[in-house]
Amino acid sequence: KWYLLCRNIKLRKNTLIVGPRGSGKTEIVNLLSKKMGKEQVNFDMAFMQDPIASLCGVHRFKNQQSVFEYARFAKSIQKENTNILLDELSRAHADANNLLLSCFDSRRCLYVDISGYEDTQVIPVNENCQFIATANIGAEYTGTNQMDAALTDRLFFVEFDYLNEQIEAKLLEKRMGIDSKNATLISKVAKTIRDLYEKGEVTNCATTRTTLEIAELIANGMSLYKAAKEVLLPMFSREERQTV
């Protein structure tokens, strides 16, 4: 998946990373930008209540006249060597999707008709600017929208999942500095809970964030049993705790 994402950036393919929460979608983009020497500009689509203002800009009254101020997005897409991260694209407003269509296809531009300035109503996307989006797709995610087929057709899908037990254990060892025995046990517990979640026997899942929280408590001096109890039990109902 890493080399596929690197290839997509090299070929300037707009990419959508999908997968369960806490599986490292956003973090992998941060790492990609760092390793490939690109500036990264983040946009949280879930909080974009006014897409026209957030993506294009707004008119403001300055010095007794109306002046159009271009949005951070409109400025960022003109930058050289930039990754634009559109986080939580599945939570974006429909108006945002409509504005992004022309950025993602062969037109590679943003239409800013509201600016009132004929020379800047069409803002070209820099040839070295790359769009990478993340999304949670599924009925269990409240606040998400069905993604527009015309929009997703312009994106290269890369699917993420949770790490397998061995790799996740290595991650916990390296990131939190805990010993291999504790790291292995944490990853085994997480795998068990994920299997229960897949079967519908519990209503919550142990994400990679969850395992990192447990490992951090152990690194801070807490026992494995105590750390797992503190992090995991509040996630489940009393009935589910018996299963876990």
PDB file of C-alpha atoms in Angstrom, residues 18-244:
ATOM      1  CA  VAL A  18     -10.787   4.151   2.703  1.00  0.00           C
ATOM      2  CA  GLY A  19     -10.837   1.911   5.747  1.00  0.00           C
ATOM      3  CA  PRO A  20     -12.027   1.541   9.342  1.00  0.00           C
ATOM      4  CA  ARG A  21     -11.491   4.263  11.909  1.00  0.00           C
ATOM      5  CA  GLY A  22      -8.134   4.292  13.613  1.00  0.00           C
ATOM      6  CA  SER A  23      -6.382   2.292  10.906  1.00  0.00           C
ATOM      7  CA  GLY A  24      -3.825   4.998  10.083  1.00  0.00           C
ATOM      8  CA  LYS A  25      -5.325   6.639   6.993  1.00  0.00           C
ATOM      9  CA  THR A  26      -4.502  10.215   7.940  1.00  0.00           C
ATOM     10  CA  GLU A  27      -1.176   9.314   9.511  1.00  0.00           C
ATOM     11  CA  ILE A  28       0.037   7.561   6.365  1.00  0.00           C
ATOM     12  CA  VAL A  29      -0.628  10.734   4.350  1.00  0.00           C
ATOM     13  CA  ASN A  30       1.360  12.785   6.872  1.00  0.00           C
ATOM     14  CA  LEU A  31       4.246  10.337   6.533  1.00  0.00           C
ATOM     15  CA  LEU A  32       4.013  10.290   2.731  1.00  0.00           C
ATOM     16  CA  SER A  33       4.279  14.057   2.534  1.00  0.00           C
ATOM     17  CA  LYS A  34       7.243  14.096   4.902  1.00  0.00           C
ATOM     18  CA  LYS A  35       9.146  11.307   3.141  1.00  0.00           C
ATOM     19  CA  MET A  36       8.484  12.712  -0.337  1.00  0.00           C
ATOM     20  CA  GLY A  37       9.431  16.260   0.626  1.00  0.00           C
ATOM     21  CA  LYS A  38       6.026  17.786  -0.051  1.00  0.00           C
ATOM     22  CA  GLU A  39       4.227  20.514   1.820  1.00  0.00           C
ATOM     23  CA  GLN A  40       0.915  19.232   3.171  1.00  0.00           C
ATOM     24  CA  VAL A  41      -2.181  21.369   3.648  1.00  0.00           C
ATOM     25  CA  ASN A  42      -5.034  19.758   5.595  1.00  0.00           C
ATOM     26  CA  PHE A  43      -8.761  20.375   5.216  1.00  0.00           C
ATOM     27  CA  ASP A  44     -11.253  18.710   7.543  1.00  0.00           C
ATOM     28  CA  MET A  45     -14.307  18.213   5.350  1.00  0.00           C
ATOM     29  CA  ALA A  46     -16.560  17.361   8.306  1.00  0.00           C
ATOM     30  CA  PHE A  47     -16.276  20.908   9.678  1.00  0.00           C
ATOM     31  CA  MET A  48     -16.782  22.645   6.343  1.00  0.00           C
ATOM     32  CA  GLN A  49     -20.286  24.021   6.970  1.00  0.00           C
ATOM     33  CA  ASP A  50     -20.048  26.635   4.209  1.00  0.00           C
ATOM     34  CA  PRO A  51     -18.161  24.930   1.354  1.00  0.00           C
ATOM     35  CA  ILE A  52     -18.266  27.951  -0.966  1.00  0.00           C
ATOM     36  CA  ALA A  53     -16.627  30.165   1.646  1.00  0.00           C
ATOM     37  CA  SER A  54     -14.174  27.450   2.746  1.00  0.00           C
ATOM     38  CA  LEU A  55     -13.084  26.394  -0.734  1.00  0.00           C
ATOM     39  CA  CYS A  56     -13.520  29.569  -2.788  1.00  0.00           C
ATOM     40  CA  GLY A  57     -13.651  32.574  -0.489  1.00  0.00           C
ATOM     41  CA  VAL A  58     -15.916  35.375   0.723  1.00  0.00           C
ATOM     42  CA  HIS A  59     -16.644  39.027   0.044  1.00  0.00           C
ATOM     43  CA  ARG A  60     -15.618  41.380   2.841  1.00  0.00           C
ATOM     44  CA  PHE A  61     -16.115  45.103   3.254  1.00  0.00           C
ATOM     45  CA  LYS A  62     -12.737  46.824   3.543  1.00  0.00           C
ATOM     46  CA  ASN A  63     -11.805  50.452   3.115  1.00  0.00           C
ATOM     47  CA  GLN A  64     -15.386  51.317   2.172  1.00  0.00           C
ATOM     48  CA  GLN A  65     -15.501  48.785  -0.649  1.00  0.00           C
ATOM     49  CA  SER A  66     -16.308  45.133  -1.197  1.00  0.00           C
ATOM     50  CA  VAL A  67     -13.199  42.981  -1.540  1.00  0.00           C
ATOM     51  CA  PHE A  68     -13.131  39.275  -2.323  1.00  0.00           C
ATOM     52  CA  GLU A  69     -10.810  37.242  -0.083  1.00  0.00           C
ATOM     53  CA  TYR A  70      -9.791  33.913  -1.557  1.00  0.00           C
ATOM     54  CA  ALA A  71     -10.030  30.919   0.753  1.00  0.00           C
ATOM     55  CA  ARG A  72      -7.018  28.980   2.005  1.00  0.00           C
ATOM     56  CA  PHE A  73      -8.001  26.107  -0.298  1.00  0.00           C
ATOM     57  CA  ALA A  74      -8.053  28.341  -3.392  1.00  0.00           C
ATOM     58  CA  LYS A  75      -4.591  29.621  -2.504  1.00  0.00           C
ATOM     59  CA  SER A  76      -3.162  26.210  -1.587  1.00  0.00           C
ATOM     60  CA  ILE A  77      -4.031  24.487  -4.876  1.00  0.00           C
ATOM     61  CA  GLN A  78      -1.840  27.007  -6.701  1.00  0.00           C
ATOM     62  CA  LYS A  79       1.252  26.065  -4.697  1.00  0.00           C
ATOM     63  CA  GLU A  80       4.134  24.041  -6.087  1.00  0.00           C
ATOM     64  CA  ASN A  81       4.946  20.596  -4.654  1.00  0.00           C
ATOM     65  CA  THR A  82       1.908  20.354  -2.367  1.00  0.00           C
ATOM     66  CA  ASN A  83      -0.262  17.529  -1.066  1.00  0.00           C
ATOM     67  CA  ILE A  84      -3.828  18.603  -0.307  1.00  0.00           C
ATOM     68  CA  LEU A  85      -5.342  16.314   2.326  1.00  0.00           C
ATOM     69  CA  LEU A  86      -9.144  16.222   2.274  1.00  0.00           C
ATOM     70  CA  ASP A  87      -9.842  14.431   5.537  1.00  0.00           C
ATOM     71  CA  GLU A  88     -13.209  12.711   6.090  1.00  0.00           C
ATOM     72  CA  LEU A  89     -14.400  13.295   2.527  1.00  0.00           C
ATOM     73  CA  SER A  90     -17.442  11.094   3.211  1.00  0.00           C
ATOM     74  CA  ARG A  91     -18.672  13.797   5.625  1.00  0.00           C
ATOM     75  CA  ALA A  92     -18.401  16.593   3.071  1.00  0.00           C
ATOM     76  CA  HIS A  93     -21.367  18.772   2.118  1.00  0.00           C
ATOM     77  CA  ALA A  94     -22.821  18.161  -1.358  1.00  0.00           C
ATOM     78  CA  ASP A  95     -21.776  21.671  -2.420  1.00  0.00           C
ATOM     79  CA  ALA A  96     -18.172  20.809  -1.589  1.00  0.00           C
ATOM     80  CA  ASN A  97     -18.353  17.751  -3.844  1.00  0.00           C
ATOM     81  CA  ASN A  98     -19.650  19.862  -6.710  1.00  0.00           C
ATOM     82  CA  LEU A  99     -16.785  22.325  -6.368  1.00  0.00           C
ATOM     83  CA  LEU A 100     -14.182  19.554  -6.170  1.00  0.00           C
ATOM     84  CA  LEU A 101     -15.297  17.808  -9.360  1.00  0.00           C
ATOM     85  CA  SER A 102     -13.427  20.175 -11.664  1.00  0.00           C
ATOM     86  CA  CYS A 103     -10.322  19.976  -9.452  1.00  0.00           C
ATOM     87  CA  PHE A 104     -10.206  16.196  -9.741  1.00  0.00           C
ATOM     88  CA  ASP A 105     -10.796  15.730 -13.474  1.00  0.00           C
ATOM     89  CA  SER A 106      -8.849  16.814 -16.553  1.00  0.00           C
ATOM     90  CA  ARG A 107      -9.922  20.432 -16.094  1.00  0.00           C
ATOM     91  CA  ARG A 108      -7.775  20.699 -12.946  1.00  0.00           C
ATOM     92  CA  CYS A 109      -9.259  23.993 -11.867  1.00  0.00           C
ATOM     93  CA  LEU A 110     -11.518  25.589  -9.266  1.00  0.00           C
ATOM     94  CA  TYR A 111     -14.394  27.742 -10.452  1.00  0.00           C
ATOM     95  CA  VAL A 112     -14.817  30.841  -8.285  1.00  0.00           C
ATOM     96  CA  ASP A 113     -17.706  32.572 -10.021  1.00  0.00           C
ATOM     97  CA  ILE A 114     -18.603  34.560  -6.904  1.00  0.00           C
ATOM     98  CA  SER A 115     -15.332  36.492  -6.937  1.00  0.00           C
ATOM     99  CA  GLY A 116     -16.654  39.021  -9.446  1.00  0.00           C
ATOM    100  CA  TYR A 117     -13.202  39.276 -11.040  1.00  0.00           C
ATOM    101  CA  GLU A 118     -13.213  37.900 -14.570  1.00  0.00           C
ATOM    102  CA  ASP A 119      -9.483  37.199 -14.607  1.00  0.00           C
ATOM    103  CA  THR A 120      -9.587  35.010 -11.472  1.00  0.00           C
ATOM    104  CA  GLN A 121     -12.918  33.193 -11.731  1.00  0.00           C
ATOM    105  CA  VAL A 122     -11.074  30.061 -12.826  1.00  0.00           C
ATOM    106  CA  ILE A 123      -8.126  29.105 -10.617  1.00  0.00           C
ATOM    107  CA  PRO A 124      -5.843  26.442 -12.104  1.00  0.00           C
ATOM    108  CA  VAL A 125      -4.532  23.637  -9.914  1.00  0.00           C
ATOM    109  CA  ASN A 126      -0.745  23.604  -9.955  1.00  0.00           C
ATOM    110  CA  GLU A 127       0.595  20.662 -11.962  1.00  0.00           C
ATOM    111  CA  ASN A 128       2.594  19.530  -8.916  1.00  0.00           C
ATOM    112  CA  CYS A 129      -0.348  19.795  -6.514  1.00  0.00           C
ATOM    113  CA  GLN A 130      -1.813  16.440  -5.471  1.00  0.00           C
ATOM    114  CA  PHE A 131      -5.174  15.590  -3.859  1.00  0.00           C
ATOM    115  CA  ILE A 132      -5.385  12.801  -1.279  1.00  0.00           C
ATOM    116  CA  ALA A 133      -8.649  12.134   0.563  1.00  0.00           C
ATOM    117  CA  THR A 134      -9.644   9.826   3.411  1.00  0.00           C
ATOM    118  CA  ALA A 135     -13.063   8.401   4.188  1.00  0.00           C
ATOM    119  CA  ASN A 136     -14.931   6.049   6.479  1.00  0.00           C
ATOM    120  CA  ILE A 137     -17.523   4.206   4.441  1.00  0.00           C
ATOM    121  CA  GLY A 138     -20.280   2.205   6.124  1.00  0.00           C
ATOM    122  CA  ALA A 139     -23.606   2.389   7.929  1.00  0.00           C
ATOM    123  CA  GLU A 140     -21.911   2.432  11.356  1.00  0.00           C
ATOM    124  CA  TYR A 141     -20.457   5.900  10.780  1.00  0.00           C
ATOM    125  CA  THR A 142     -22.968   8.576  11.729  1.00  0.00           C
ATOM    126  CA  GLY A 143     -22.690  11.925  10.009  1.00  0.00           C
ATOM    127  CA  THR A 144     -21.333  10.440   6.797  1.00  0.00           C
ATOM    128  CA  ASN A 145     -22.976  10.860   3.417  1.00  0.00           C
ATOM    129  CA  GLN A 146     -23.302   8.563   0.460  1.00  0.00           C
ATOM    130  CA  MET A 147     -20.414   9.593  -1.720  1.00  0.00           C
ATOM    131  CA  ASP A 148     -21.197  11.005  -5.147  1.00  0.00           C
ATOM    132  CA  ALA A 149     -20.393   8.486  -7.890  1.00  0.00           C
ATOM    133  CA  ALA A 150     -19.163  11.219 -10.224  1.00  0.00           C
ATOM    134  CA  LEU A 151     -16.693  12.312  -7.538  1.00  0.00           C
ATOM    135  CA  THR A 152     -15.431   8.863  -6.553  1.00  0.00           C
ATOM    136  CA  ASP A 153     -14.999   7.910 -10.212  1.00  0.00           C
ATOM    137  CA  ARG A 154     -12.278  10.563 -10.369  1.00  0.00           C
ATOM    138  CA  LEU A 155     -10.388   9.021  -7.441  1.00  0.00           C
ATOM    139  CA  PHE A 156      -8.077   6.022  -7.160  1.00  0.00           C
ATOM    140  CA  PHE A 157      -9.301   3.895  -4.216  1.00  0.00           C
ATOM    141  CA  VAL A 158      -6.745   2.445  -1.789  1.00  0.00           C
ATOM    142  CA  GLU A 159      -8.232   0.285   0.959  1.00  0.00           C
ATOM    143  CA  PHE A 160      -6.736   0.116   4.437  1.00  0.00           C
ATOM    144  CA  ASP A 161      -7.394  -2.355   7.236  1.00  0.00           C
ATOM    145  CA  TYR A 162      -5.982  -2.931  10.695  1.00  0.00           C
ATOM    146  CA  LEU A 163      -2.463  -4.336  10.863  1.00  0.00           C
ATOM    147  CA  ASN A 164      -2.012  -8.058  11.427  1.00  0.00           C
ATOM    148  CA  GLU A 165      -0.928  -9.184  14.897  1.00  0.00           C
ATOM    149  CA  GLN A 166       2.794  -9.445  14.178  1.00  0.00           C
ATOM    150  CA  ILE A 167       3.142  -6.074  12.482  1.00  0.00           C
ATOM    151  CA  GLU A 168       0.966  -4.307  15.056  1.00  0.00           C
ATOM    152  CA  ALA A 169       3.093  -5.754  17.863  1.00  0.00           C
ATOM    153  CA  LYS A 170       6.217  -4.371  16.184  1.00  0.00           C
ATOM    154  CA  LEU A 171       4.524  -0.998  15.854  1.00  0.00           C
ATOM    155  CA  LEU A 172       3.715  -0.925  19.578  1.00  0.00           C
ATOM    156  CA  GLU A 173       7.279  -1.902  20.471  1.00  0.00           C
ATOM    157  CA  LYS A 174       8.824   0.763  18.269  1.00  0.00           C
ATOM    158  CA  ARG A 175       6.352   3.568  18.942  1.00  0.00           C
ATOM    159  CA  MET A 176       5.930   3.134  22.704  1.00  0.00           C
ATOM    160  CA  GLY A 177       9.105   1.298  23.707  1.00  0.00           C
ATOM    161  CA  ILE A 178       7.348  -1.608  25.419  1.00  0.00           C
ATOM    162  CA  ASP A 179       8.689  -5.181  25.429  1.00  0.00           C
ATOM    163  CA  SER A 180       7.717  -7.720  22.791  1.00  0.00           C
ATOM    164  CA  LYS A 181       5.697  -9.889  25.196  1.00  0.00           C
ATOM    165  CA  ASN A 182       3.324  -7.078  26.175  1.00  0.00           C
ATOM    166  CA  ALA A 183       3.130  -5.838  22.595  1.00  0.00           C
ATOM    167  CA  THR A 184       2.185  -9.311  21.344  1.00  0.00           C
ATOM    168  CA  LEU A 185      -0.488  -9.744  24.019  1.00  0.00           C
ATOM    169  CA  ILE A 186      -2.038  -6.358  23.244  1.00  0.00           C
ATOM    170  CA  SER A 187      -2.242  -7.171  19.540  1.00  0.00           C
ATOM    171  CA  LYS A 188      -3.815 -10.573  20.304  1.00  0.00           C
ATOM    172  CA  VAL A 189      -6.483  -8.966  22.486  1.00  0.00           C
ATOM    173  CA  ALA A 190      -7.185  -6.387  19.777  1.00  0.00           C
ATOM    174  CA  LYS A 191      -7.519  -9.127  17.163  1.00  0.00           C
ATOM    175  CA  THR A 192      -9.999 -10.996  19.368  1.00  0.00           C
ATOM    176  CA  ILE A 193     -12.138  -7.884  19.826  1.00  0.00           C
ATOM    177  CA  ARG A 194     -12.023  -7.104  16.102  1.00  0.00           C
ATOM    178  CA  ASP A 195     -13.212 -10.639  15.332  1.00  0.00           C
ATOM    179  CA  LEU A 196     -16.089 -10.240  17.815  1.00  0.00           C
ATOM    180  CA  TYR A 197     -16.988  -6.923  16.197  1.00  0.00           C
ATOM    181  CA  GLU A 198     -17.002  -8.488  12.733  1.00  0.00           C
ATOM    182  CA  LYS A 199     -19.382 -11.182  14.007  1.00  0.00           C
ATOM    183  CA  GLY A 200     -21.678  -8.552  15.528  1.00  0.00           C
ATOM    184  CA  GLU A 201     -21.145  -9.807  19.079  1.00  0.00           C
ATOM    185  CA  VAL A 202     -19.921  -6.423  20.344  1.00  0.00           C
ATOM    186  CA  THR A 203     -20.750  -2.899  19.196  1.00  0.00           C
ATOM    187  CA  ASN A 204     -17.279  -1.357  19.368  1.00  0.00           C
ATOM    188  CA  CYS A 205     -13.886  -2.198  17.916  1.00  0.00           C
ATOM    189  CA  ALA A 206     -10.301  -1.993  19.143  1.00  0.00           C
ATOM    190  CA  THR A 207      -8.562   0.329  16.689  1.00  0.00           C
ATOM    191  CA  THR A 208      -4.848   0.961  16.314  1.00  0.00           C
ATOM    192  CA  ARG A 209      -5.388   4.088  18.408  1.00  0.00           C
ATOM    193  CA  THR A 210      -6.765   1.808  21.138  1.00  0.00           C
ATOM    194  CA  THR A 211      -3.719  -0.459  21.156  1.00  0.00           C
ATOM    195  CA  LEU A 212      -1.381   2.543  21.219  1.00  0.00           C
ATOM    196  CA  GLU A 213      -3.244   3.931  24.250  1.00  0.00           C
ATOM    197  CA  ILE A 214      -2.800   0.643  26.116  1.00  0.00           C
ATOM    198  CA  ALA A 215       0.883   0.493  25.179  1.00  0.00           C
ATOM    199  CA  GLU A 216       1.414   4.078  26.322  1.00  0.00           C
ATOM    200  CA  LEU A 217      -0.040   3.305  29.753  1.00  0.00           C
ATOM    201  CA  ILE A 218       2.322   0.337  30.059  1.00  0.00           C
ATOM    202  CA  ALA A 219       5.228   2.569  29.046  1.00  0.00           C
ATOM    203  CA  ASN A 220       4.107   4.940  31.825  1.00  0.00           C
ATOM    204  CA  GLY A 221       4.421   2.133  34.394  1.00  0.00           C
ATOM    205  CA  MET A 222       0.981   0.496  34.451  1.00  0.00           C
ATOM    206  CA  SER A 223       0.578  -3.282  34.267  1.00  0.00           C
ATOM    207  CA  LEU A 224      -0.797  -4.853  31.087  1.00  0.00           C
ATOM    208  CA  TYR A 225      -3.959  -6.046  32.831  1.00  0.00           C
ATOM    209  CA  LYS A 226      -4.649  -2.641  34.401  1.00  0.00           C
ATOM    210  CA  ALA A 227      -3.892  -0.740  31.187  1.00  0.00           C
ATOM    211  CA  ALA A 228      -6.127  -2.978  29.077  1.00  0.00           C
ATOM    212  CA  LYS A 229      -8.913  -2.704  31.642  1.00  0.00           C
ATOM    213  CA  GLU A 230      -8.727   1.088  31.804  1.00  0.00           C
ATOM    214  CA  VAL A 231      -8.778   1.532  28.028  1.00  0.00           C
ATOM    215  CA  LEU A 232     -11.041  -1.286  26.840  1.00  0.00           C
ATOM    216  CA  LEU A 233     -13.826  -1.711  29.377  1.00  0.00           C
ATOM    217  CA  PRO A 234     -15.333   1.801  29.014  1.00  0.00           C
ATOM    218  CA  MET A 235     -15.862   1.021  25.310  1.00  0.00           C
ATOM    219  CA  PHE A 236     -18.443  -1.693  26.029  1.00  0.00           C
ATOM    220  CA  SER A 237     -21.748  -2.192  27.790  1.00  0.00           C
ATOM    221  CA  ARG A 238     -21.918  -4.382  30.901  1.00  0.00           C
ATOM    222  CA  GLU A 239     -23.250  -7.295  28.875  1.00  0.00           C
ATOM    223  CA  GLU A 240     -20.516  -6.932  26.266  1.00  0.00           C
ATOM    224  CA  ARG A 241     -17.805  -6.816  28.923  1.00  0.00           C
ATOM    225  CA  GLN A 242     -18.575 -10.424  29.771  1.00  0.00           C
ATOM    226  CA  THR A 243     -17.937 -11.376  26.151  1.00  0.00           C
ATOM    227  CA  VAL A 244     -14.738  -9.353  25.933  1.00  0.00           C
TER     228      VAL A 244
END
